[in-house]
C-alpha positions as CSV (number, residue, x, y, z in Angstrom):
1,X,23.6,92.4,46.3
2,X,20.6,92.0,43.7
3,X,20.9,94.4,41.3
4,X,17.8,96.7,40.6
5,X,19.0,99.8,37.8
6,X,19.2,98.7,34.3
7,X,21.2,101.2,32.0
8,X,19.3,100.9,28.4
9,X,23.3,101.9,26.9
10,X,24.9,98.7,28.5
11,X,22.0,96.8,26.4
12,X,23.1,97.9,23.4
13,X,21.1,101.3,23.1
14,X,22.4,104.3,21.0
15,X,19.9,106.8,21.4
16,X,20.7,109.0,18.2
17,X,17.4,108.9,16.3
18,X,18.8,106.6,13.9
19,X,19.6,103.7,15.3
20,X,16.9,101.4,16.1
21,X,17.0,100.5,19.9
22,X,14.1,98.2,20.5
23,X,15.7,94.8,20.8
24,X,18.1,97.2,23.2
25,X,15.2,98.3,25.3
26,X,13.6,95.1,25.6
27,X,16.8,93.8,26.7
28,X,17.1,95.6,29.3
29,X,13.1,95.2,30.3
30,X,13.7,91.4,30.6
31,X,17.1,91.7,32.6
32,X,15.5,93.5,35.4
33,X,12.1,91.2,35.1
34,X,14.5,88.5,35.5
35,X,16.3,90.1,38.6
36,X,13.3,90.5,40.4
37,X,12.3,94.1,39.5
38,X,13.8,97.3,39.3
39,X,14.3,100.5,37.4
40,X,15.4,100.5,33.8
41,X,16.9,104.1,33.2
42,X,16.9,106.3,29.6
43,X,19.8,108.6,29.4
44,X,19.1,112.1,27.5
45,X,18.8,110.8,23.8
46,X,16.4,110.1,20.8
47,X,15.0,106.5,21.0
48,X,13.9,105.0,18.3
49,X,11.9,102.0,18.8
50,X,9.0,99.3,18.1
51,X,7.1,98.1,20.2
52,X,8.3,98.2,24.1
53,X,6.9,95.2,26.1
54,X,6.6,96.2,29.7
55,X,7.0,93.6,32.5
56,X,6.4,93.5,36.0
57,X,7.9,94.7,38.7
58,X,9.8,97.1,36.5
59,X,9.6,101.0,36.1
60,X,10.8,103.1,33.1
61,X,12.7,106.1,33.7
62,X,12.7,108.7,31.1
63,X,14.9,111.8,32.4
64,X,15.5,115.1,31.2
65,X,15.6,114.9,27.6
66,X,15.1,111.6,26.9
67,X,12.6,110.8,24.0
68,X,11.2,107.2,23.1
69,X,10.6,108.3,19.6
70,X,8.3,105.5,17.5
71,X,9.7,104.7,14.3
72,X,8.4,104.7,11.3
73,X,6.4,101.2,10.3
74,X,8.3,98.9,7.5
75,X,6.7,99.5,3.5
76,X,3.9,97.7,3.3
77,X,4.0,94.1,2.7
78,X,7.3,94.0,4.4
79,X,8.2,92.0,7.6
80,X,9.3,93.7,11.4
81,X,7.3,96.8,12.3
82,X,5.3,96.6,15.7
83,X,4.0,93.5,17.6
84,X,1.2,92.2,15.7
85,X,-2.1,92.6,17.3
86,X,-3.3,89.6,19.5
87,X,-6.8,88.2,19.0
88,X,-9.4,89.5,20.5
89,X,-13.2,89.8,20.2
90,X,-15.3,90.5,17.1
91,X,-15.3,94.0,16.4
92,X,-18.4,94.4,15.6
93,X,-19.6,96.5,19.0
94,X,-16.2,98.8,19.3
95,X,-13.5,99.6,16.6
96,X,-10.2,97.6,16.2
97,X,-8.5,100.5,18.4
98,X,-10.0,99.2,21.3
99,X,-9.8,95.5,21.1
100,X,-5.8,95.0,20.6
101,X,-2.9,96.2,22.8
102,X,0.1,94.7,21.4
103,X,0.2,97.3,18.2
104,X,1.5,99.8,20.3
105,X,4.6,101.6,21.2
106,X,5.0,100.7,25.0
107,X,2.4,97.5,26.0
108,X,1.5,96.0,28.7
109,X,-0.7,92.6,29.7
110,X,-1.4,90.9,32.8
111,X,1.1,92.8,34.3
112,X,1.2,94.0,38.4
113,X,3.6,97.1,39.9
114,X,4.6,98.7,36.5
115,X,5.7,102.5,36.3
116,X,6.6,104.8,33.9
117,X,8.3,107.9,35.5
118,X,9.0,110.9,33.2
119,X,10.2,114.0,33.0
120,X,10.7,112.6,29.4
121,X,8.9,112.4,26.4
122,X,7.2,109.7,24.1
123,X,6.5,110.8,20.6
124,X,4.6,109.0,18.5
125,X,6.0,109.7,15.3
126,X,5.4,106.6,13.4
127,X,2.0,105.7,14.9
128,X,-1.2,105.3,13.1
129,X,-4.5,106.9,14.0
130,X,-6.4,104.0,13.2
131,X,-7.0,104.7,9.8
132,X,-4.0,104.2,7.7
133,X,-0.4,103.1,7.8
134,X,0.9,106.6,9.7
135,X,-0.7,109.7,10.7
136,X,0.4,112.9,8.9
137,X,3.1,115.0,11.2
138,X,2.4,117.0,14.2
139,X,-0.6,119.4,13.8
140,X,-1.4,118.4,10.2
141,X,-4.2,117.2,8.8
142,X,-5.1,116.8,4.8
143,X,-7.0,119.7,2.9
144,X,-10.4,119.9,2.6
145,X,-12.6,122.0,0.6
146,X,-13.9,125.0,2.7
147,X,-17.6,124.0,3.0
148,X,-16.8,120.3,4.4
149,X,-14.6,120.1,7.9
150,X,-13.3,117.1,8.5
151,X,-14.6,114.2,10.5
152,X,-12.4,112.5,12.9
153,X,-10.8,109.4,10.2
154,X,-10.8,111.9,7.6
155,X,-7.8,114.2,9.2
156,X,-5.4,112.3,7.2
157,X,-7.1,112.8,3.9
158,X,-9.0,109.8,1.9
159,X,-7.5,106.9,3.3
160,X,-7.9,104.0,1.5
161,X,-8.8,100.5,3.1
162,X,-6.0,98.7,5.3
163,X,-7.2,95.2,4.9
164,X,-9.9,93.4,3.0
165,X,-12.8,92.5,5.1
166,X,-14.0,88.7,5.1
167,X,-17.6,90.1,6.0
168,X,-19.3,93.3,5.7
169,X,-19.9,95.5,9.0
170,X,-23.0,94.9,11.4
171,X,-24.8,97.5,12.5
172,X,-22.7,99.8,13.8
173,X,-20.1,100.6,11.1
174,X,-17.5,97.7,12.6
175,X,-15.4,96.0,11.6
176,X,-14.0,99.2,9.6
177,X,-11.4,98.0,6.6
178,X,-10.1,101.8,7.6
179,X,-9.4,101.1,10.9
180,X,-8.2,97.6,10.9
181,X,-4.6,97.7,11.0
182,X,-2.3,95.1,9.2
183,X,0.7,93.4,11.4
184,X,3.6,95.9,11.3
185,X,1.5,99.0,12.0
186,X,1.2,100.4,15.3
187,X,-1.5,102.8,16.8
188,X,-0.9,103.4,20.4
189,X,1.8,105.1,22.5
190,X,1.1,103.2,25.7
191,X,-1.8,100.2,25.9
192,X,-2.0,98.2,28.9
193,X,-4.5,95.1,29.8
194,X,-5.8,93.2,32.8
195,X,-3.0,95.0,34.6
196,X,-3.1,95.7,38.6
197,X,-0.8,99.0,40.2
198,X,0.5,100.9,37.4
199,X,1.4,104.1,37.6
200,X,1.9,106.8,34.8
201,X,3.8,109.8,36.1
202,X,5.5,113.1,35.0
203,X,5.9,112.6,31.3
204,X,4.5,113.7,28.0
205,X,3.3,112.3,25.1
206,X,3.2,113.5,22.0
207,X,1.4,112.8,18.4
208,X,-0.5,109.5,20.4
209,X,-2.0,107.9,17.5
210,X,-5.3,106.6,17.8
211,X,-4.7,106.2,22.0
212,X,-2.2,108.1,23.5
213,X,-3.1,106.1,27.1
214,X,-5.5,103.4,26.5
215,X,-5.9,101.1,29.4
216,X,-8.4,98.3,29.7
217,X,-9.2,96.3,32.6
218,X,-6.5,97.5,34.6
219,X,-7.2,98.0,37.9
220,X,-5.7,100.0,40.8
221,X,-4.1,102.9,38.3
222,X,-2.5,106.2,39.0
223,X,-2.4,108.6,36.4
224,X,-0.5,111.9,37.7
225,X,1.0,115.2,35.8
226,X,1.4,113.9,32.2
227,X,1.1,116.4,29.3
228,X,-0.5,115.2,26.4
229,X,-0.6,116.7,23.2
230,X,-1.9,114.2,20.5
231,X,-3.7,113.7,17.1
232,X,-6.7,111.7,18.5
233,X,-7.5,110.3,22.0
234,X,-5.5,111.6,24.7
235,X,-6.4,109.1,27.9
236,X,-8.8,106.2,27.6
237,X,-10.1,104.3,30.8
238,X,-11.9,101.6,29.3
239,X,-13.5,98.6,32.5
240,X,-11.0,99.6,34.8
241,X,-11.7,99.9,38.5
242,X,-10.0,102.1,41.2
243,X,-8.4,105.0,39.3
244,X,-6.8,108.6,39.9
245,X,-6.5,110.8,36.8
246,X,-4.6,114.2,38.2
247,X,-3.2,117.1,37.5
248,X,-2.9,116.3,33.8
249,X,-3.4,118.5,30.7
250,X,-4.3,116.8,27.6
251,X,-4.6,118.3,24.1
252,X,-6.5,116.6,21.8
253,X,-8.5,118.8,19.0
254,X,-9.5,115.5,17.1
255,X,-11.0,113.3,19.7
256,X,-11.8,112.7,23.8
257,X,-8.9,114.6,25.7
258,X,-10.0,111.9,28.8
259,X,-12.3,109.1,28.6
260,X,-14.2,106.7,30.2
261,X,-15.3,103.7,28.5
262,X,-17.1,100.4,29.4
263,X,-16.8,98.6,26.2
264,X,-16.8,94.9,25.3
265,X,-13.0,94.9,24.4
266,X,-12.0,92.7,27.0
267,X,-14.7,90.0,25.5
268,X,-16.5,90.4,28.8
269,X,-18.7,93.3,30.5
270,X,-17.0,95.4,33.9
271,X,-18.3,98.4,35.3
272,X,-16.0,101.5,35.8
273,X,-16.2,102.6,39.4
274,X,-14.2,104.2,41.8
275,X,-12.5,107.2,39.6
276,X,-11.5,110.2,40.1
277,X,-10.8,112.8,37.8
278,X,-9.2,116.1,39.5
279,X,-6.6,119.1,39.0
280,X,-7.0,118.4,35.1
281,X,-6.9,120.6,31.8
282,X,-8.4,120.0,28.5
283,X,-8.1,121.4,25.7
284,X,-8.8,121.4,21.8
285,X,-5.8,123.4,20.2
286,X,-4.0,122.6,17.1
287,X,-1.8,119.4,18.1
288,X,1.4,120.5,19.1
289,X,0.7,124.1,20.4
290,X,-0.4,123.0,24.0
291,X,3.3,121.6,24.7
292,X,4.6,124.3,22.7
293,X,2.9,127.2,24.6
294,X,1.4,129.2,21.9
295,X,-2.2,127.7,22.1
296,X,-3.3,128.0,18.1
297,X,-6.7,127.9,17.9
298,X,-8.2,126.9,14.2
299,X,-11.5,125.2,13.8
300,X,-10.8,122.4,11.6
301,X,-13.5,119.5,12.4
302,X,-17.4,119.5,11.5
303,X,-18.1,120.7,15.4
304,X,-15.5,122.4,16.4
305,X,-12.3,121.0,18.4
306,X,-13.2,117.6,20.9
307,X,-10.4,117.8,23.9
308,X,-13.4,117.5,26.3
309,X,-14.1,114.6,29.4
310,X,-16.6,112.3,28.3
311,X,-18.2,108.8,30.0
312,X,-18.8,107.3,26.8
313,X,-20.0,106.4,24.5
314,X,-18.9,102.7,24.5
315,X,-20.8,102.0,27.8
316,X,-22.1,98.7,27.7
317,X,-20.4,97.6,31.3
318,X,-21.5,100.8,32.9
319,X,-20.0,103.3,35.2
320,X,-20.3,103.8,39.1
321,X,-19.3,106.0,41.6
322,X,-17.4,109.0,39.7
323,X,-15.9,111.8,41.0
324,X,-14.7,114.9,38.8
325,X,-13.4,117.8,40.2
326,X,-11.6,120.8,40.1
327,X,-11.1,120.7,36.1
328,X,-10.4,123.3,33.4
329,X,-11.9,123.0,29.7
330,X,-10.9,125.4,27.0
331,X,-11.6,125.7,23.4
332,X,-13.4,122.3,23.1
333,X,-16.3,120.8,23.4
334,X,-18.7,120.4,26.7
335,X,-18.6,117.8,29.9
336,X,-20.5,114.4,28.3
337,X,-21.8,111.7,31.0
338,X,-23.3,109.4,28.1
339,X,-25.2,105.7,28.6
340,X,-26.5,104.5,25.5
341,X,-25.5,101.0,26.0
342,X,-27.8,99.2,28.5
343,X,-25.4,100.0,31.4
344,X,-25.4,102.0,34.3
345,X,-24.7,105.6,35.4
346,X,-24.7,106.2,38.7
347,X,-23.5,107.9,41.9
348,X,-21.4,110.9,39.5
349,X,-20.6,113.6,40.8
350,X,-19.2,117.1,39.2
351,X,-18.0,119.8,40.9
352,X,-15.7,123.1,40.1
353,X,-15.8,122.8,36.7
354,X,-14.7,126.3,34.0
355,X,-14.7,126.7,30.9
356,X,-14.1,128.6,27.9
357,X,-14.8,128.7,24.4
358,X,-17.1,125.6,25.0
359,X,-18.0,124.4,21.1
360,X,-21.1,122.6,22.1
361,X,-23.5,121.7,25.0
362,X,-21.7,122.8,28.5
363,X,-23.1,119.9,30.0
364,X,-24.6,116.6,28.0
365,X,-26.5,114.0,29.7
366,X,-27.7,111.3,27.9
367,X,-29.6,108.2,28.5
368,X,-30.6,106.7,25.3
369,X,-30.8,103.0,23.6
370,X,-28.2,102.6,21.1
371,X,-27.5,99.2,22.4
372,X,-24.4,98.5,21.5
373,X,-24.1,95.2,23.8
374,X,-24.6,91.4,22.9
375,X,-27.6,90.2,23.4
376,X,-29.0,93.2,25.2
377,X,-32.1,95.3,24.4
378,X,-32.8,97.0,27.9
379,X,-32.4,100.6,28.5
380,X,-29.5,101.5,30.7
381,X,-30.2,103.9,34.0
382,X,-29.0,107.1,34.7
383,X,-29.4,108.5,38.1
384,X,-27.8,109.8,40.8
385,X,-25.7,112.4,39.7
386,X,-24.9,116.0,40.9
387,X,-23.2,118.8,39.4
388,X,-22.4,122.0,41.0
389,X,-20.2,125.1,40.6
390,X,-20.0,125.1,36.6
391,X,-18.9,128.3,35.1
392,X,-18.9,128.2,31.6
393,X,-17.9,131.4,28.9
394,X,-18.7,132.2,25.1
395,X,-20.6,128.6,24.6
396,X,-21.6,128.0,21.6
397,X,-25.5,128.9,20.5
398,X,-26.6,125.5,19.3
399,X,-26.6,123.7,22.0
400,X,-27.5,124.5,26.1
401,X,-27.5,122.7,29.4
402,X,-28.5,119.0,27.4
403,X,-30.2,116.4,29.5
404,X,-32.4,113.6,27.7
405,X,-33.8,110.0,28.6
406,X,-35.9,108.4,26.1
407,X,-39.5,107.6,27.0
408,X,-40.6,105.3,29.8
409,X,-36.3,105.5,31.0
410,X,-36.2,108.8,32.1
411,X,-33.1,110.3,33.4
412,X,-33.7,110.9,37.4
413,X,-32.4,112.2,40.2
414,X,-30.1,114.9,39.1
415,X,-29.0,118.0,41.1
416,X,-27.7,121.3,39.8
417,X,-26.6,124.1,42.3
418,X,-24.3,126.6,40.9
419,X,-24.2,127.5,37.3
420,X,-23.2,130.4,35.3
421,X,-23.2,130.2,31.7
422,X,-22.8,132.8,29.3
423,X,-23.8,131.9,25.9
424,X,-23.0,133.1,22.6
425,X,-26.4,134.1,21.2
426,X,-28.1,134.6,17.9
427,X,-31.2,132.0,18.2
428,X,-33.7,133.2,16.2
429,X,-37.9,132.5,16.6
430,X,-37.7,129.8,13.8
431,X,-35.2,128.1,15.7
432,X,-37.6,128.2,19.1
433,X,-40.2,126.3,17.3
434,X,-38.1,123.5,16.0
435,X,-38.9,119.8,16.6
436,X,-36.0,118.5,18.2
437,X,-34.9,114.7,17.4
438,X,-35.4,112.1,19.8
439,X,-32.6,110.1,18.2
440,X,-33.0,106.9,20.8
441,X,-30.5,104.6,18.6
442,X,-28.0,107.4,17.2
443,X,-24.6,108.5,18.3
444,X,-25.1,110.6,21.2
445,X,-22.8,113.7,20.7
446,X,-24.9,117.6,21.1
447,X,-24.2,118.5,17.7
448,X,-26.0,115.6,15.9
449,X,-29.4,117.0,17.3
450,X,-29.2,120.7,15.6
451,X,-29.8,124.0,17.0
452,X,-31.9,123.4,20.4
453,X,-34.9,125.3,20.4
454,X,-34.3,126.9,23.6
455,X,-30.6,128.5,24.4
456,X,-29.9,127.6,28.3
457,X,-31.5,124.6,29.4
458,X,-33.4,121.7,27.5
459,X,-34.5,118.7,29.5
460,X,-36.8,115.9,27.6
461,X,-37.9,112.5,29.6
462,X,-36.2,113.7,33.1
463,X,-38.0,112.6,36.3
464,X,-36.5,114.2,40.0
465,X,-34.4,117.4,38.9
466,X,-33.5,119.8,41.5
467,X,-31.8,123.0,39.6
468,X,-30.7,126.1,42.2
469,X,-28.7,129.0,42.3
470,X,-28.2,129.0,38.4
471,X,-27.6,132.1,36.3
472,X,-28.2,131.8,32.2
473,X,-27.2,134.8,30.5
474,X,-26.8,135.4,26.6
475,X,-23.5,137.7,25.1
476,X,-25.7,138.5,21.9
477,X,-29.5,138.4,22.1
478,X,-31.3,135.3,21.2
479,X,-34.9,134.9,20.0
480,X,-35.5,131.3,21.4
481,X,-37.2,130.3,24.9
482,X,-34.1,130.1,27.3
483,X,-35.6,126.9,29.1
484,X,-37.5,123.9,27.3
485,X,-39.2,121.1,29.4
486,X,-40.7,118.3,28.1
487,X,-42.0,114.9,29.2
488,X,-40.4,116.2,32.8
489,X,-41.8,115.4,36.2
490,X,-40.8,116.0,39.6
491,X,-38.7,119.1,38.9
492,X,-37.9,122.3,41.3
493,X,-36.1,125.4,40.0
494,X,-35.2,127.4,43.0
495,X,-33.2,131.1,42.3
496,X,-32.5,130.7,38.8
497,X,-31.8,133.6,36.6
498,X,-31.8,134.0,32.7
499,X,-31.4,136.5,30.3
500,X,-34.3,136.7,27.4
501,X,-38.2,137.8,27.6
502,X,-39.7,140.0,29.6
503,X,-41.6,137.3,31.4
504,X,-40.9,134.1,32.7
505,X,-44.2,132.7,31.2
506,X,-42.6,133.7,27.6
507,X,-39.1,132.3,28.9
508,X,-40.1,128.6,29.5
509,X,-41.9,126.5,27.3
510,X,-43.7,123.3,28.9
511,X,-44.8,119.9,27.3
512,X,-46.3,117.2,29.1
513,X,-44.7,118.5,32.6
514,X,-46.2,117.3,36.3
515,X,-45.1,118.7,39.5
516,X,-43.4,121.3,38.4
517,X,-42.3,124.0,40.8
518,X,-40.4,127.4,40.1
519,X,-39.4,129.4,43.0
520,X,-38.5,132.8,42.6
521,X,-36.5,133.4,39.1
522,X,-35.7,136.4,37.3
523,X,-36.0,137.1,33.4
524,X,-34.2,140.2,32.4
525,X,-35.0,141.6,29.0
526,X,-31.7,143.1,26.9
């Protein structure tokens, strides 16, 4: 009788924190490779381990109190550690994060029917965010004086440069001697490449390093019930077709709680299409406190907490036929549908959507030309897309309903049924009047723009916007117009409601707008 359940102790495994069981685990891996497939089992212990090399046909069980604990990487200059990273393209369009897989705890490439089962944990202790030899410990991050926050590499203080450059950065800040890693040094708790029907179920991850899931051109993947509390990404979909993310919650104060990416890791452009995101929570607490249950909320980066779901920004493949539903954001930033690559995005739809304590722009569409694609200079599309039944509490004043193209690319055929949004307030007249940047070739996140000068809804180069049955309403008064149009035509407003002047003529400002038509609204004066 083949045998199919592979014990990690009868490999050799101790499972005490001290030891260090990754020749153990591997062991075991191959052994049930080499039987055909089968389940490799972790007892209740503390695993300490480099890099894990998944292969197919297998499944790792983590039970009740197991933890696959990532050790600590060797002194530098010394030999061991984790895998090297494999070659990959020039990183000159993404950073070094999302070009190599093998500098990670658990890996994965060219792999089919791979599982990882929990109820256990992997903790990324010894992991790097991308910018130095190890991140600091769970839900620290180096002082700063208090009129600068920290940016995202700057959490673990003033790094200095892992490896000497042969040639200085192109145009978009890559290759970064900060967040190219040095053989030894790992950055990932689970990476997985060109795989085909994996599925990711019923664990948690902790402290995640610079990815806590990051999978690339891995097609036909489940992602179901993991918590993940972590120090930088939570989940990363980067050109992966066919995918279910549900029922997950994901903690991630310092970067993307889950993320959709269409970058040119894979040295080769593929759309993302067919995902569905549902039943999910993010969330942008201090690391550690979501899987702990006491929630600590400190603003700590220049923008508040991230945690959000974003498509973007690294979108040069494009994304298609996107379905997120039935998800719960609190204390972080905004829903971000981003194409600033040359890509598409099209056929997304949003739907049952509430939030709280939303840092920045509730809802940020952006079509723009950043171009970060080889040998690409068109404009990307952004069309099709619907949202509907958004509630969103105590949003942050800077930055409303968002939704730009750039001119001659207008964003297009967008519908909104459904919104309430209760903003924070405190716009003032000065702030109404401000020029907003068109930033075409930036970074597109809300906060790089400023203060808005309206406070609910600011649409520039949109063509073919239905908005109905929305409801704007501000907790403190504010002095700006509550909806700004510009460069916007083909647009119908139907049973919209907003807090702010006494008319709706003083409540709208319009630049540059053709067929235009506002059904019934109502303004209501504090």
């Amino acid at each position: 009788m083949r045998r199919t359940f592979f014990d990690v102790r009868e490999f050799g495994a101790i499972g005490d924190g001290v030891f260090l069981d990754t020749a153990a685990i591997n062991h075991a891996i191959a052994a049930a490779a080499e039987a055909g497939g089968g389940v490799v089992w972790f007892p209740a212990g503390d695993f300490l381990s480099y890099s894990i090399r998944l292969k197919s046909r297998v499944t790792l069980q983590l039970t009740a109190g197991t933890r696959i604990i990532a050790a600590d990487p060797p002194p530098p200059g010394a030999p061991g550690g984790y895998d090297a990273p494999e070659g990959g393209p020039d990183n000159h369009l993404q950073d070094f994060g999302h070009s190599h897989f093998h500098n990670s705890l658990i890996w994965g490439e060219n792999l089919e029917h791979v599982a990882i089962f929990g109820p256990g944990l992997i903790y990324g202790r010894g992991l790097s965010r991308g910018n130095g030899r190890i991140a600091l410990p769970v839900g620290e991050t180096a002082a700063h004086s208090p009129d600068k926050f920290p940016d995202v590499l700057e959490a673990d203080g003033d790094v200095p440069p892992t490896v000497t450059l042969d040639r200085p950065p192109g145009p978009f800040g890559y290759p970064n001697s900060r967040d190219t890693l040095a053989a030894g040094i790992g950055n990932k708790a689970i990476a997985l490449k060109n795989c085909r029907h994996v599925v990711l179920r019923d664990f948690t991850i902790l402290h995640g390093g610079h990815f806590g899931v990051l999978a690339s051109g891995t097609d036909n993947l489940t992602i179901d019930n993991l918590l993940v509390d972590t120090n930088r990404d939570g989940i990363d979909v980067d050109s992966c077709c066919n995918v279910r993310i549900s029922n997950c919650s994901v903690n991630s104060p310092w970067d993307d709680g889950i993320c959709l990416k269409a970058s040119c890791g894979l040295k080769e452009l593929r759309v993302v299409e067919n995902v569905t995101i549902s039943n999910c929570y993010v969330s942008g607490f201090v690391e550690g406190t979501l899987l702990d249950g006491t929630r600590s909320r400190a603003v700590k980066h220049r923008g508040g907490p991230i945690g959000r779901i974003k498509l973007g920004t690294e979108a040069s493949g494009g994304f298609r036929n996107i379905a997120i539903t039935n998800c719960v954001f609190e204390f972080c930033r905004g829903l971000a549908l981003e194409q600033v690559d040359g890509g598409v995005l099209e056929d997304i739809v949003v739907s049952n959507i509430s939030m709280r304590e939303v840092m920045n722009s509730p809802l940020f569409i952006r079509l723009a030309r950043r171009q970060r694609t080889p040998d690409s200079s068109a404009v990307g599309t952004a069309q099709r897309i619907s949202i509907s039944n958004l509630v969103a509490y105590d949003v942050s004043p800077e930055q409303g309903v968002f939704i730009a193209g750039v001119a001659g690319n207008p964003a297009r055929d967008i519908r909104i049924n459904g919104l309430e949004i209760h903003y924070r307030g405190g716009g003032t007249e000065d702030d109404g009047r401000r020029e907003v940047p068109e930033m075409e070739t930036g970074y597109p996140e809300p906060m790089l723009f400023g203060r808005l000068s309206s406070w609910g809804m600011f649409l520039r180069h949109v063509q073919d916007i239905r908005v109905s049955d929305v409801s704007l309403r501000t907790l403190t008064p504010d002095a700006r117009p509550a909806v700004h149009l510009e460069n916007v035509r083909g647009a119908n407003f139907a049973g919209v409601m907003f807090d702010g002047p006494a008319t709706t003529s003083q409540a709208w400002i319009q630049k540059n707008v053709a067929k235009l038509r506002i059904h019934p609204t109502r303004a209501e004066a504090r």
